[in-house]
mmCIF file of C-alpha atoms and ligand atoms in Angstrom:
data_model
loop_
_atom_site.group_PDB
_atom_site.id
_atom_site.type_symbol
_atom_site.label_atom_id
_atom_site.label_comp_id
_atom_site.label_asym_id
_atom_site.label_seq_id
_atom_site.Cartn_x
_atom_site.Cartn_y
_atom_site.Cartn_z
ATOM 1 C CA MET I 1 5.917 -20.983 -0.063
ATOM 2 C CA ARG I 2 7.346 -17.620 1.075
ATOM 3 C CA ILE I 3 8.525 -15.547 -1.845
ATOM 4 C CA THR I 4 10.262 -12.211 -2.162
ATOM 5 C CA LEU I 5 9.452 -10.260 -5.289
ATOM 6 C CA SER I 6 12.045 -7.553 -5.936
ATOM 7 C CA VAL I 7 11.985 -4.924 -8.648
ATOM 8 C CA ILE I 8 15.203 -2.928 -8.803
ATOM 9 C CA LYS I 9 15.769 -0.448 -11.611
ATOM 10 C CA ALA I 10 18.248 2.130 -12.822
ATOM 11 C CA ASP I 11 18.953 4.396 -15.755
ATOM 12 C CA ILE I 12 22.493 3.413 -16.689
ATOM 13 C CA GLY I 13 22.566 4.944 -20.157
ATOM 14 C CA GLY I 14 20.078 6.228 -22.695
ATOM 15 C CA TYR I 15 19.690 5.362 -26.375
ATOM 16 C CA VAL I 16 19.213 7.938 -28.017
ATOM 17 C CA GLY I 17 19.411 10.753 -25.423
ATOM 18 C CA HIS I 18 17.065 9.720 -22.613
ATOM 19 C CA SER I 19 14.533 7.928 -24.835
ATOM 20 C CA GLU I 20 15.220 4.188 -24.655
ATOM 21 C CA SER I 21 17.372 1.380 -23.231
ATOM 22 C CA HIS I 22 19.867 -0.313 -25.552
ATOM 23 C CA PRO I 23 19.379 -4.052 -26.250
ATOM 24 C CA GLU I 24 23.055 -4.793 -25.548
ATOM 25 C CA VAL I 25 22.802 -3.267 -22.067
ATOM 26 C CA MET I 26 19.730 -5.393 -21.394
ATOM 27 C CA ALA I 27 21.526 -8.461 -22.744
ATOM 28 C CA LYS I 28 24.339 -7.821 -20.250
ATOM 29 C CA ALA I 29 21.782 -7.580 -17.416
ATOM 30 C CA ASP I 30 20.266 -10.846 -18.620
ATOM 31 C CA GLU I 31 23.700 -12.514 -18.521
ATOM 32 C CA CYS I 32 24.311 -11.320 -14.932
ATOM 33 C CA LEU I 33 20.892 -12.423 -13.641
ATOM 34 C CA ALA I 34 21.128 -15.779 -15.422
ATOM 35 C CA LYS I 35 24.291 -16.377 -13.448
ATOM 36 C CA ALA I 36 22.582 -15.347 -10.193
ATOM 37 C CA LYS I 37 19.762 -17.784 -10.975
ATOM 38 C CA GLY I 38 22.283 -20.528 -11.780
ATOM 39 C CA ASP I 39 24.034 -19.850 -8.444
ATOM 40 C CA GLY I 40 20.714 -20.260 -6.606
ATOM 41 C CA LEU I 41 20.485 -16.632 -5.453
ATOM 42 C CA LEU I 42 17.348 -16.052 -7.538
ATOM 43 C CA ILE I 43 14.448 -18.397 -8.233
ATOM 44 C CA ASP I 44 13.561 -16.554 -11.410
ATOM 45 C CA TYR I 45 13.938 -13.183 -13.093
ATOM 46 C CA TYR I 46 12.755 -11.108 -16.018
ATOM 47 C CA ILE I 47 14.616 -8.172 -17.560
ATOM 48 C CA THR I 48 12.650 -5.408 -19.193
ATOM 49 C CA LYS I 49 12.805 -1.658 -19.685
ATOM 50 C CA CYS I 50 10.672 1.422 -19.393
ATOM 51 C CA GLY I 51 12.143 4.161 -21.561
ATOM 52 C CA ASP I 52 15.774 4.649 -20.527
ATOM 53 C CA ASP I 53 15.430 2.564 -17.346
ATOM 54 C CA VAL I 54 16.554 -1.058 -17.091
ATOM 55 C CA GLN I 55 14.199 -3.083 -14.885
ATOM 56 C CA LEU I 56 15.322 -6.160 -12.955
ATOM 57 C CA ILE I 57 12.266 -8.151 -11.857
ATOM 58 C CA MET I 58 13.330 -10.983 -9.548
ATOM 59 C CA THR I 59 11.985 -13.656 -7.237
ATOM 60 C CA HIS I 60 13.965 -15.256 -4.414
ATOM 61 C CA GLN I 61 13.597 -16.377 -0.803
ATOM 62 C CA ARG I 62 15.982 -14.038 0.984
ATOM 63 C CA GLY I 63 13.546 -11.350 2.086
ATOM 64 C CA VAL I 64 13.549 -7.645 1.326
ATOM 65 C CA ASP I 65 16.723 -5.532 1.539
ATOM 66 C CA ASN I 66 18.875 -8.637 1.180
ATOM 67 C CA GLU I 67 22.507 -7.622 0.866
ATOM 68 C CA GLU I 68 23.499 -10.352 -1.622
ATOM 69 C CA VAL I 69 20.549 -9.667 -3.917
ATOM 70 C CA HIS I 70 21.150 -5.923 -3.783
ATOM 71 C CA LYS I 71 24.874 -6.316 -4.382
ATOM 72 C CA MET I 72 24.208 -8.571 -7.371
ATOM 73 C CA CYS I 73 21.887 -5.862 -8.813
ATOM 74 C CA TRP I 74 24.421 -3.116 -8.171
ATOM 75 C CA ASP I 75 27.146 -5.175 -9.890
ATOM 76 C CA THR I 76 24.738 -5.818 -12.782
ATOM 77 C CA PHE I 77 24.205 -2.067 -13.202
ATOM 78 C CA VAL I 78 27.977 -1.489 -13.016
ATOM 79 C CA GLU I 79 28.571 -4.095 -15.756
ATOM 80 C CA GLY I 80 25.707 -2.639 -17.795
ATOM 81 C CA THR I 81 27.278 0.801 -17.443
ATOM 82 C CA GLU I 82 30.512 -0.547 -18.974
ATOM 83 C CA VAL I 83 28.535 -1.728 -22.005
ATOM 84 C CA ALA I 84 26.757 1.648 -22.147
ATOM 85 C CA ARG I 85 30.127 3.431 -22.062
ATOM 86 C CA LYS I 86 31.495 1.243 -24.868
ATOM 87 C CA LEU I 87 28.441 2.084 -26.994
ATOM 88 C CA GLY I 88 28.771 5.774 -26.120
ATOM 89 C CA LEU I 89 25.245 5.789 -24.715
ATOM 90 C CA TYR I 90 23.936 8.956 -23.157
ATOM 91 C CA GLY I 91 24.430 9.471 -19.430
ATOM 92 C CA ALA I 92 26.104 6.086 -18.911
ATOM 93 C CA GLY I 93 25.918 5.158 -15.225
ATOM 94 C CA GLN I 94 23.561 8.099 -14.564
ATOM 95 C CA ASP I 95 21.745 6.583 -11.599
ATOM 96 C CA LEU I 96 24.758 5.018 -9.869
ATOM 97 C CA LEU I 97 25.255 7.865 -7.437
ATOM 98 C CA ALA I 98 27.568 6.100 -4.989
ATOM 99 C CA ASP I 99 31.189 5.172 -5.745
ATOM 100 C CA ALA I 100 30.891 1.712 -4.274
ATOM 101 C CA PHE I 101 28.202 -0.613 -2.946
ATOM 102 C CA SER I 102 27.550 -0.473 0.769
ATOM 103 C CA GLY I 103 25.026 -2.976 2.012
ATOM 104 C CA ASN I 104 21.876 -1.908 0.163
ATOM 105 C CA VAL I 105 20.970 -0.123 -3.088
ATOM 106 C CA ARG I 106 18.526 2.148 -1.251
ATOM 107 C CA GLY I 107 19.878 5.681 -1.197
ATOM 108 C CA MET I 108 22.511 4.857 -3.822
ATOM 109 C CA GLY I 109 20.521 5.846 -6.915
ATOM 110 C CA PRO I 110 18.617 2.790 -8.186
ATOM 111 C CA GLY I 111 14.869 2.579 -7.466
ATOM 112 C CA CYS I 112 13.622 -0.358 -5.450
ATOM 113 C CA ALA I 113 10.243 -1.954 -4.669
ATOM 114 C CA GLU I 114 10.218 -5.288 -2.820
ATOM 115 C CA MET I 115 7.642 -7.369 -0.999
ATOM 116 C CA GLU I 116 7.724 -10.708 0.814
ATOM 117 C CA PHE I 117 4.595 -12.861 1.061
ATOM 118 C CA GLU I 118 3.218 -16.366 1.209
ATOM 119 C CA GLU I 119 2.475 -17.241 -2.418
ATOM 120 C CA ARG I 120 -1.207 -18.074 -2.951
ATOM 121 C CA PRO I 121 -2.221 -21.082 -5.098
ATOM 122 C CA ALA I 122 -2.647 -18.578 -7.922
ATOM 123 C CA GLU I 123 -0.768 -15.314 -7.492
ATOM 124 C CA PRO I 124 -1.340 -12.603 -10.118
ATOM 125 C CA VAL I 125 0.984 -9.592 -9.729
ATOM 126 C CA ILE I 126 1.325 -6.447 -11.794
ATOM 127 C CA VAL I 127 4.646 -4.605 -11.976
ATOM 128 C CA PHE I 128 4.135 -0.963 -12.917
ATOM 129 C CA MET I 129 7.091 0.949 -14.292
ATOM 130 C CA ALA I 130 7.236 4.647 -15.153
ATOM 131 C CA ASP I 131 9.649 6.888 -17.025
ATOM 132 C CA LYS I 132 10.054 10.699 -16.988
ATOM 133 C CA THR I 133 8.249 11.091 -13.698
ATOM 134 C CA SER I 134 8.898 10.981 -9.971
ATOM 135 C CA ALA I 135 8.240 8.762 -7.034
ATOM 136 C CA GLY I 136 4.822 9.970 -5.892
ATOM 137 C CA ALA I 137 3.229 9.349 -9.302
ATOM 138 C CA TRP I 138 1.636 6.227 -7.751
ATOM 139 C CA ASN I 139 -0.258 8.145 -5.044
ATOM 140 C CA LEU I 140 -3.364 8.795 -7.094
ATOM 141 C CA PRO I 141 -3.566 5.381 -8.807
ATOM 142 C CA LEU I 142 -2.950 3.510 -5.517
ATOM 143 C CA TYR I 143 -5.610 5.582 -3.808
ATOM 144 C CA LYS I 144 -8.068 4.732 -6.557
ATOM 145 C CA MET I 145 -7.220 1.006 -6.558
ATOM 146 C CA PHE I 146 -7.469 0.503 -2.807
ATOM 147 C CA ALA I 147 -9.772 3.249 -1.492
ATOM 148 C CA ASP I 148 -12.054 4.553 -4.248
ATOM 149 C CA PRO I 149 -15.259 2.573 -4.798
ATOM 150 C CA PHE I 150 -15.824 4.449 -8.062
ATOM 151 C CA ASN I 151 -12.685 2.686 -9.322
ATOM 152 C CA THR I 152 -12.809 -0.583 -7.383
ATOM 153 C CA ILE I 153 -16.327 -1.916 -7.098
ATOM 154 C CA GLY I 154 -14.912 -4.815 -5.063
ATOM 155 C CA LEU I 155 -14.623 -2.434 -2.089
ATOM 156 C CA VAL I 156 -18.418 -2.278 -2.149
ATOM 157 C CA ILE I 157 -19.535 -5.742 -3.211
ATOM 158 C CA ALA I 158 -16.711 -8.157 -2.353
ATOM 159 C CA PRO I 159 -17.065 -9.185 1.325
ATOM 160 C CA ASN I 160 -13.317 -9.968 1.565
ATOM 161 C CA MET I 161 -12.378 -6.368 0.691
ATOM 162 C CA HIS I 162 -15.216 -4.483 2.330
ATOM 163 C CA ASN I 163 -13.263 -3.570 5.490
ATOM 164 C CA GLY I 164 -10.695 -1.675 3.454
ATOM 165 C CA PHE I 165 -6.928 -1.298 3.341
ATOM 166 C CA ILE I 166 -4.124 0.306 5.351
ATOM 167 C CA PHE I 167 -1.911 2.857 3.581
ATOM 168 C CA GLU I 168 1.672 3.392 4.762
ATOM 169 C CA VAL I 169 2.621 6.943 3.758
ATOM 170 C CA HIS I 170 6.180 8.295 3.812
ATOM 171 C CA ASP I 171 7.164 11.914 4.330
ATOM 172 C CA VAL I 172 10.279 11.824 2.131
ATOM 173 C CA LYS I 173 11.431 15.281 3.183
ATOM 174 C CA GLY I 174 10.879 14.872 6.920
ATOM 175 C CA HIS I 175 11.973 11.172 6.933
ATOM 176 C CA LYS I 176 8.881 10.047 8.830
ATOM 177 C CA LYS I 177 6.084 7.568 8.153
ATOM 178 C CA ILE I 178 2.430 7.250 9.122
ATOM 179 C CA SER I 179 -0.309 4.661 8.495
ATOM 180 C CA PHE I 180 -3.951 5.379 7.662
ATOM 181 C CA ASN I 181 -6.962 3.072 7.914
ATOM 182 C CA THR I 182 -9.268 3.444 4.926
ATOM 183 C CA PRO I 183 -12.069 4.144 4.331
ATOM 184 C CA GLU I 184 -12.611 6.080 7.580
ATOM 185 C CA GLU I 185 -9.395 8.142 7.410
ATOM 186 C CA ILE I 186 -9.376 9.041 3.723
ATOM 187 C CA TYR I 187 -9.994 12.754 4.263
ATOM 188 C CA ASP I 188 -6.952 13.096 6.526
ATOM 189 C CA MET I 189 -4.885 10.901 4.231
ATOM 190 C CA LEU I 190 -5.755 12.868 1.084
ATOM 191 C CA VAL I 191 -4.381 16.066 2.629
ATOM 192 C CA LEU I 192 -0.987 14.369 2.389
ATOM 193 C CA LEU I 193 -1.370 12.206 -0.737
ATOM 194 C CA GLY I 194 -2.441 15.253 -2.725
ATOM 195 C CA ALA I 195 1.131 16.565 -2.302
ATOM 196 C CA PRO I 196 2.937 13.686 -4.031
ATOM 197 C CA SER I 197 6.373 15.317 -4.152
ATOM 198 C CA HIS I 198 6.397 15.348 -0.343
ATOM 199 C CA TYR I 199 4.206 12.435 0.792
ATOM 200 C CA MET I 200 4.236 9.073 -0.979
ATOM 201 C CA VAL I 201 2.354 5.830 -0.569
ATOM 202 C CA LYS I 202 5.075 3.308 0.283
ATOM 203 C CA ALA I 203 2.869 0.277 0.831
ATOM 204 C CA VAL I 204 -0.710 -0.909 1.145
ATOM 205 C CA TYR I 205 -1.918 -3.764 3.403
ATOM 206 C CA HIS I 206 -5.164 -5.699 3.657
ATOM 207 C CA ARG I 207 -6.914 -4.688 6.868
ATOM 208 C CA ASP I 208 -8.343 -8.074 7.870
ATOM 209 C CA THR I 209 -5.371 -10.262 7.068
ATOM 210 C CA GLY I 210 -2.435 -7.816 7.210
ATOM 211 C CA ASP I 211 -1.257 -9.163 3.843
ATOM 212 C CA ILE I 212 0.865 -6.821 1.786
ATOM 213 C CA ALA I 213 -1.038 -5.653 -1.297
ATOM 214 C CA ALA I 214 1.256 -3.094 -2.915
ATOM 215 C CA VAL I 215 4.689 -1.533 -2.548
ATOM 216 C CA SER I 216 6.341 1.307 -4.420
ATOM 217 C CA SER I 217 9.798 2.775 -4.832
ATOM 218 C CA THR I 218 10.028 6.120 -3.048
ATOM 219 C CA GLU I 219 13.665 6.995 -3.715
ATOM 220 C CA ARG I 220 13.975 10.645 -4.747
ATOM 221 C CA LEU I 221 17.170 11.083 -6.737
ATOM 222 C CA SER I 222 17.352 14.833 -6.180
ATOM 223 C CA LEU I 223 17.113 14.406 -2.407
ATOM 224 C CA ILE I 224 19.889 11.784 -2.530
ATOM 225 C CA ALA I 225 22.193 13.799 -4.764
ATOM 226 C CA GLY I 226 21.249 17.305 -3.588
ATOM 227 C CA ARG I 227 20.894 18.422 -7.199
ATOM 228 C CA TYR I 228 19.019 17.438 -10.338
ATOM 229 C CA VAL I 229 20.370 14.121 -11.651
ATOM 230 C CA GLY I 230 17.385 12.861 -13.633
ATOM 231 C CA LYS I 231 13.932 11.871 -12.509
ATOM 232 C CA ASP I 232 13.185 8.975 -10.171
ATOM 233 C CA ASP I 233 11.187 6.967 -12.733
ATOM 234 C CA PRO I 234 9.509 4.892 -10.029
ATOM 235 C CA VAL I 235 8.219 1.312 -9.947
ATOM 236 C CA CYS I 236 5.334 -0.267 -8.060
ATOM 237 C CA ILE I 237 4.250 -3.874 -7.414
ATOM 238 C CA VAL I 238 0.568 -4.708 -6.897
ATOM 239 C CA ARG I 239 -0.902 -8.100 -5.959
ATOM 240 C CA SER I 240 -4.277 -8.833 -7.480
ATOM 241 C CA GLN I 241 -7.476 -10.931 -7.309
ATOM 242 C CA GLY I 242 -9.054 -12.696 -4.331
ATOM 243 C CA ILE I 243 -8.716 -10.424 -1.285
ATOM 244 C CA PHE I 244 -7.084 -7.764 -3.493
ATOM 245 C CA PRO I 245 -8.549 -5.685 -6.339
ATOM 246 C CA ALA I 246 -9.098 -7.597 -9.589
ATOM 247 C CA VAL I 247 -6.596 -7.095 -12.417
ATOM 248 C CA GLY I 248 -9.068 -4.779 -14.165
ATOM 249 C CA GLU I 249 -9.513 -2.738 -10.967
ATOM 250 C CA VAL I 250 -5.750 -2.483 -10.575
ATOM 251 C CA LEU I 251 -5.333 -1.226 -14.161
ATOM 252 C CA GLU I 252 -8.405 1.046 -14.218
ATOM 253 C CA PRO I 253 -6.838 4.211 -12.672
ATOM 254 C CA PHE I 254 -4.532 4.513 -15.684
ATOM 255 C CA ALA I 255 -7.480 4.937 -18.053
ATOM 256 C CA THR I 256 -7.283 8.595 -16.982
ATOM 257 C CA PRO I 257 -3.902 10.124 -17.836
ATOM 258 C CA THR I 258 -3.410 12.240 -14.710
ATOM 259 C CA LEU I 259 -0.866 15.049 -14.516
ATOM 260 C CA VAL I 260 2.437 14.066 -12.941
ATOM 261 C CA GLU I 261 5.749 15.764 -12.274
ATOM 262 C CA GLY I 262 8.596 15.028 -14.683
ATOM 263 C CA TRP I 263 8.791 15.227 -18.473
ATOM 264 C CA MET I 264 11.459 17.528 -19.951
ATOM 265 C CA ARG I 265 14.362 18.091 -17.549
ATOM 266 C CA GLY I 266 12.202 16.694 -14.765
ATOM 267 C CA SER I 267 10.704 20.161 -14.432
ATOM 268 C CA HIS I 268 7.223 19.964 -15.928
ATOM 269 C CA HIS I 269 3.772 18.627 -15.329
ATOM 270 C CA GLY I 270 2.481 16.323 -18.024
ATOM 271 C CA PRO I 271 0.028 13.469 -18.550
ATOM 272 C CA LEU I 272 1.031 9.958 -17.465
ATOM 273 C CA MET I 273 0.434 7.958 -20.655
ATOM 274 C CA PRO I 274 -0.093 4.175 -20.384
ATOM 275 C CA THR I 275 1.748 2.364 -23.191
ATOM 276 C CA SER I 276 2.936 -1.066 -24.195
ATOM 277 C CA ILE I 277 6.483 -1.861 -23.105
ATOM 278 C CA PRO I 278 7.904 -1.403 -26.661
ATOM 279 C CA ASP I 279 6.144 1.992 -26.852
ATOM 280 C CA SER I 280 7.813 3.277 -23.693
ATOM 281 C CA THR I 281 10.104 5.546 -25.716
ATOM 282 C CA PRO I 282 9.567 9.123 -24.457
ATOM 283 C CA THR I 283 10.287 11.293 -27.471
ATOM 284 C CA ARG I 284 8.139 14.415 -27.667
ATOM 285 C CA PHE I 285 9.739 17.020 -25.382
ATOM 286 C CA ASP I 286 11.373 13.936 -23.812
ATOM 287 C CA GLY I 287 7.952 12.531 -23.011
ATOM 288 C CA PRO I 288 5.161 12.643 -22.267
ATOM 289 C CA PRO I 289 5.725 10.571 -19.093
ATOM 290 C CA ARG I 290 5.022 6.839 -19.601
ATOM 291 C CA VAL I 291 3.673 4.037 -17.486
ATOM 292 C CA THR I 292 3.906 0.367 -18.444
ATOM 293 C CA ALA I 293 2.482 -2.703 -16.713
ATOM 294 C CA ALA I 294 3.981 -6.199 -16.789
ATOM 295 C CA GLY I 295 1.593 -8.860 -15.481
ATOM 296 C CA PHE I 296 2.817 -12.202 -14.091
ATOM 297 C CA GLN I 297 1.345 -15.294 -12.500
ATOM 298 C CA LEU I 298 3.741 -16.640 -9.878
ATOM 299 C CA GLN I 299 4.180 -20.384 -9.619
ATOM 300 C CA ASP I 300 6.490 -21.452 -6.762
ATOM 301 C CA GLY I 301 8.322 -18.197 -7.371
ATOM 302 C CA LYS I 302 8.573 -18.751 -11.094
ATOM 303 C CA LEU I 303 7.554 -15.676 -13.099
ATOM 304 C CA VAL I 304 4.998 -16.929 -15.596
ATOM 305 C CA GLY I 305 4.728 -14.069 -18.077
ATOM 306 C CA PRO I 306 4.821 -11.231 -18.626
ATOM 307 C CA ARG I 307 1.684 -10.058 -20.271
ATOM 308 C CA ASP I 308 2.110 -6.514 -21.547
ATOM 309 C CA MET I 309 -1.091 -5.206 -19.922
ATOM 310 C CA PHE I 310 -1.297 -1.715 -21.467
ATOM 311 C CA ALA I 311 -0.761 -3.071 -24.994
ATOM 312 C CA ASP I 312 -4.491 -3.750 -24.897
ATOM 313 C CA LYS I 313 -6.773 -1.768 -27.229
ATOM 314 C CA SER I 314 -8.892 -0.639 -24.275
ATOM 315 C CA TYR I 315 -6.098 1.833 -23.406
ATOM 316 C CA ASP I 316 -6.141 3.520 -26.854
ATOM 317 C CA ASN I 317 -8.487 6.286 -25.689
ATOM 318 C CA ALA I 318 -6.287 6.981 -22.650
ATOM 319 C CA ARG I 319 -3.307 7.343 -24.978
ATOM 320 C CA GLN I 320 -5.217 9.705 -27.263
ATOM 321 C CA LYS I 321 -6.380 11.725 -24.287
ATOM 322 C CA ALA I 322 -2.791 11.897 -22.997
ATOM 323 C CA LEU I 323 -1.588 13.163 -26.386
ATOM 324 C CA ASP I 324 -4.311 15.844 -26.416
ATOM 325 C CA ILE I 325 -3.374 16.915 -22.875
ATOM 326 C CA ALA I 326 0.289 16.980 -23.957
ATOM 327 C CA ASP I 327 -0.605 19.388 -26.803
ATOM 328 C CA TYR I 328 -2.477 21.637 -24.420
ATOM 329 C CA MET I 329 0.152 21.626 -21.659
ATOM 330 C CA ARG I 330 2.981 22.316 -24.135
ATOM 331 C CA GLN I 331 1.310 25.537 -25.197
ATOM 332 C CA HIS I 332 2.194 26.990 -21.782
ATOM 333 C CA GLY I 333 5.914 26.771 -22.623
ATOM 334 C CA PRO I 334 7.989 27.871 -19.606
ATOM 335 C CA PHE I 335 4.945 28.962 -17.598
ATOM 336 C CA GLU I 336 3.414 27.282 -14.568
ATOM 337 C CA PRO I 337 1.493 25.064 -14.148
ATOM 338 C CA HIS I 338 3.198 23.280 -17.083
ATOM 339 C CA ARG I 339 6.613 24.135 -15.680
ATOM 340 C CA LEU I 340 6.963 23.149 -12.012
ATOM 341 C CA PRO I 341 6.555 25.831 -9.341
ATOM 342 C CA LEU I 342 9.755 27.466 -8.074
ATOM 343 C CA ASP I 343 9.974 25.513 -4.824
ATOM 344 C CA GLU I 344 9.987 22.245 -6.799
ATOM 345 C CA MET I 345 12.787 23.566 -9.022
ATOM 346 C CA GLU I 346 15.301 23.894 -6.205
ATOM 347 C CA TYR I 347 17.398 21.073 -7.623
ATOM 348 C CA THR I 348 17.668 22.522 -11.169
ATOM 349 C CA THR I 349 19.396 25.618 -12.563
ATOM 350 C CA MET I 350 16.924 27.801 -10.679
ATOM 351 C CA PRO I 351 19.127 28.450 -7.597
ATOM 352 C CA GLY I 352 21.968 29.520 -9.934
ATOM 353 C CA VAL I 353 19.726 32.036 -11.708
ATOM 354 C CA MET I 354 18.465 33.423 -8.403
ATOM 355 C CA LYS I 355 22.034 33.781 -7.168
ATOM 356 C CA LYS I 356 23.034 35.655 -10.321
ATOM 357 C CA LEU I 357 20.115 38.069 -9.963
ATOM 358 C CA GLU I 358 20.534 38.481 -6.189
ATOM 359 C CA GLY I 359 22.356 41.809 -6.250
ATOM 360 C CA ARG I 360 19.950 43.320 -8.772
ATOM 361 C CA PHE I 361 16.844 43.110 -6.615
ATOM 362 C CA THR I 362 15.971 46.400 -4.907
ATOM 363 C CA ASP I 363 13.296 47.007 -2.278
ATOM 364 C CA LEU I 364 9.826 47.887 -3.513
HETATM 365 C C1 F6R O 1 13.923 13.928 -17.787
HETATM 366 C C2 F6R O 1 15.065 13.595 -18.622
HETATM 367 C C3 F6R O 1 15.385 14.449 -19.783
HETATM 368 C C4 F6R O 1 16.654 15.245 -19.536
HETATM 369 C C5 F6R O 1 16.985 16.192 -20.723
HETATM 370 C C6 F6R O 1 18.304 16.938 -20.540
HETATM 371 O O1 F6R O 1 13.767 13.025 -16.740
HETATM 372 O O2 F6R O 1 15.772 12.645 -18.384
HETATM 373 O O3 F6R O 1 14.322 15.297 -20.125
HETATM 374 O O4 F6R O 1 16.533 16.011 -18.373
HETATM 375 O O5 F6R O 1 17.085 15.441 -21.905
HETATM 376 O O6 F6R O 1 19.265 15.974 -20.294
HETATM 377 P P1 F6R O 1 20.782 16.296 -19.976
HETATM 378 O O7 F6R O 1 20.792 17.296 -18.863
HETATM 379 O O8 F6R O 1 21.329 14.962 -19.604
HETATM 380 O O9 F6R O 1 21.371 16.851 -21.240
HETATM 381 MG MG1 MG O 2 18.059 9.097 -18.547
HETATM 382 MG MG1 MG O 3 14.293 7.295 -17.094
#
């Protein structure tokens, strides 16, 4: 059975500040998606949150970028925004950057990761969701899952993975894309992936079968709006087991809380801390950045789950490490490399400050 798995998310109001999603907003989203399921548009859905972002996880058979599915999600966010406004939530409607829906939510503010595939007899999928960070935060974990044998032993000892994976990489500033065959092209690929604010892994495919293995949202809010309007807070879908990395190999990269862009005012580097879904409530200095993982088994498109994968005790050390890194990074205050470098701050107050000081610079 051919299934489309769509994850579409938006920050439509924070509770309190930018720290959490309000249950009434999520209840409204649930009402809207229940109707879409009743109407036959969706096979199944699950509503969750990561920090101040509402996550619509959906299965259907209409393919990716389907106008009706996207319009239904946009309308859901609009209705959720009304609830957020009534509750006086913070930044109600923040991510709805367009005045009206036009064909597709891409480029309109919400983040979007979708894949279409033939459902296997048993189909484990992990939906990763992040808050207080940008699209690009998945580069390092996706590299480790699908190209690093020190993370994924299956690349070495599982014959059905030994030939490697294809990475589709997007240049989000130059609006171009390129594909790399791994393992033989990893050195070239890492030149780009190591600059995650510019180059992002959009998708990963199995080399022998061409099956899609992973897809991420690469929408950059600042590039859409031309100014700082909140961080992208990206999502990523990964298929697992069989010809793909095992669930434990998919989760393993997050045992190291790597430094990502985001945190306070979207202008800092901080550790990406794996937490349970209820613990995705960025508080200290509006962070540190969070990642959650909802695991599902698909059954004829039905979402059996979720299991809250990072609620597991085996991620306690990663959390502690992230908190220690947060302490250390915070001590740098407004200094790089805690604060982002100037060229990454072009969508904040920085251009205004430079303009103000313009006339006061004299030649050396
Ligand atoms: C970061 C984030 C927050 C806000 C900060 C200021 O992604 O959402 O750190 O940037 O709380 O928010 P505003 O400008 O809305 O007052
Ligand atoms: Mg917010
Ligand atoms: Mg957010």
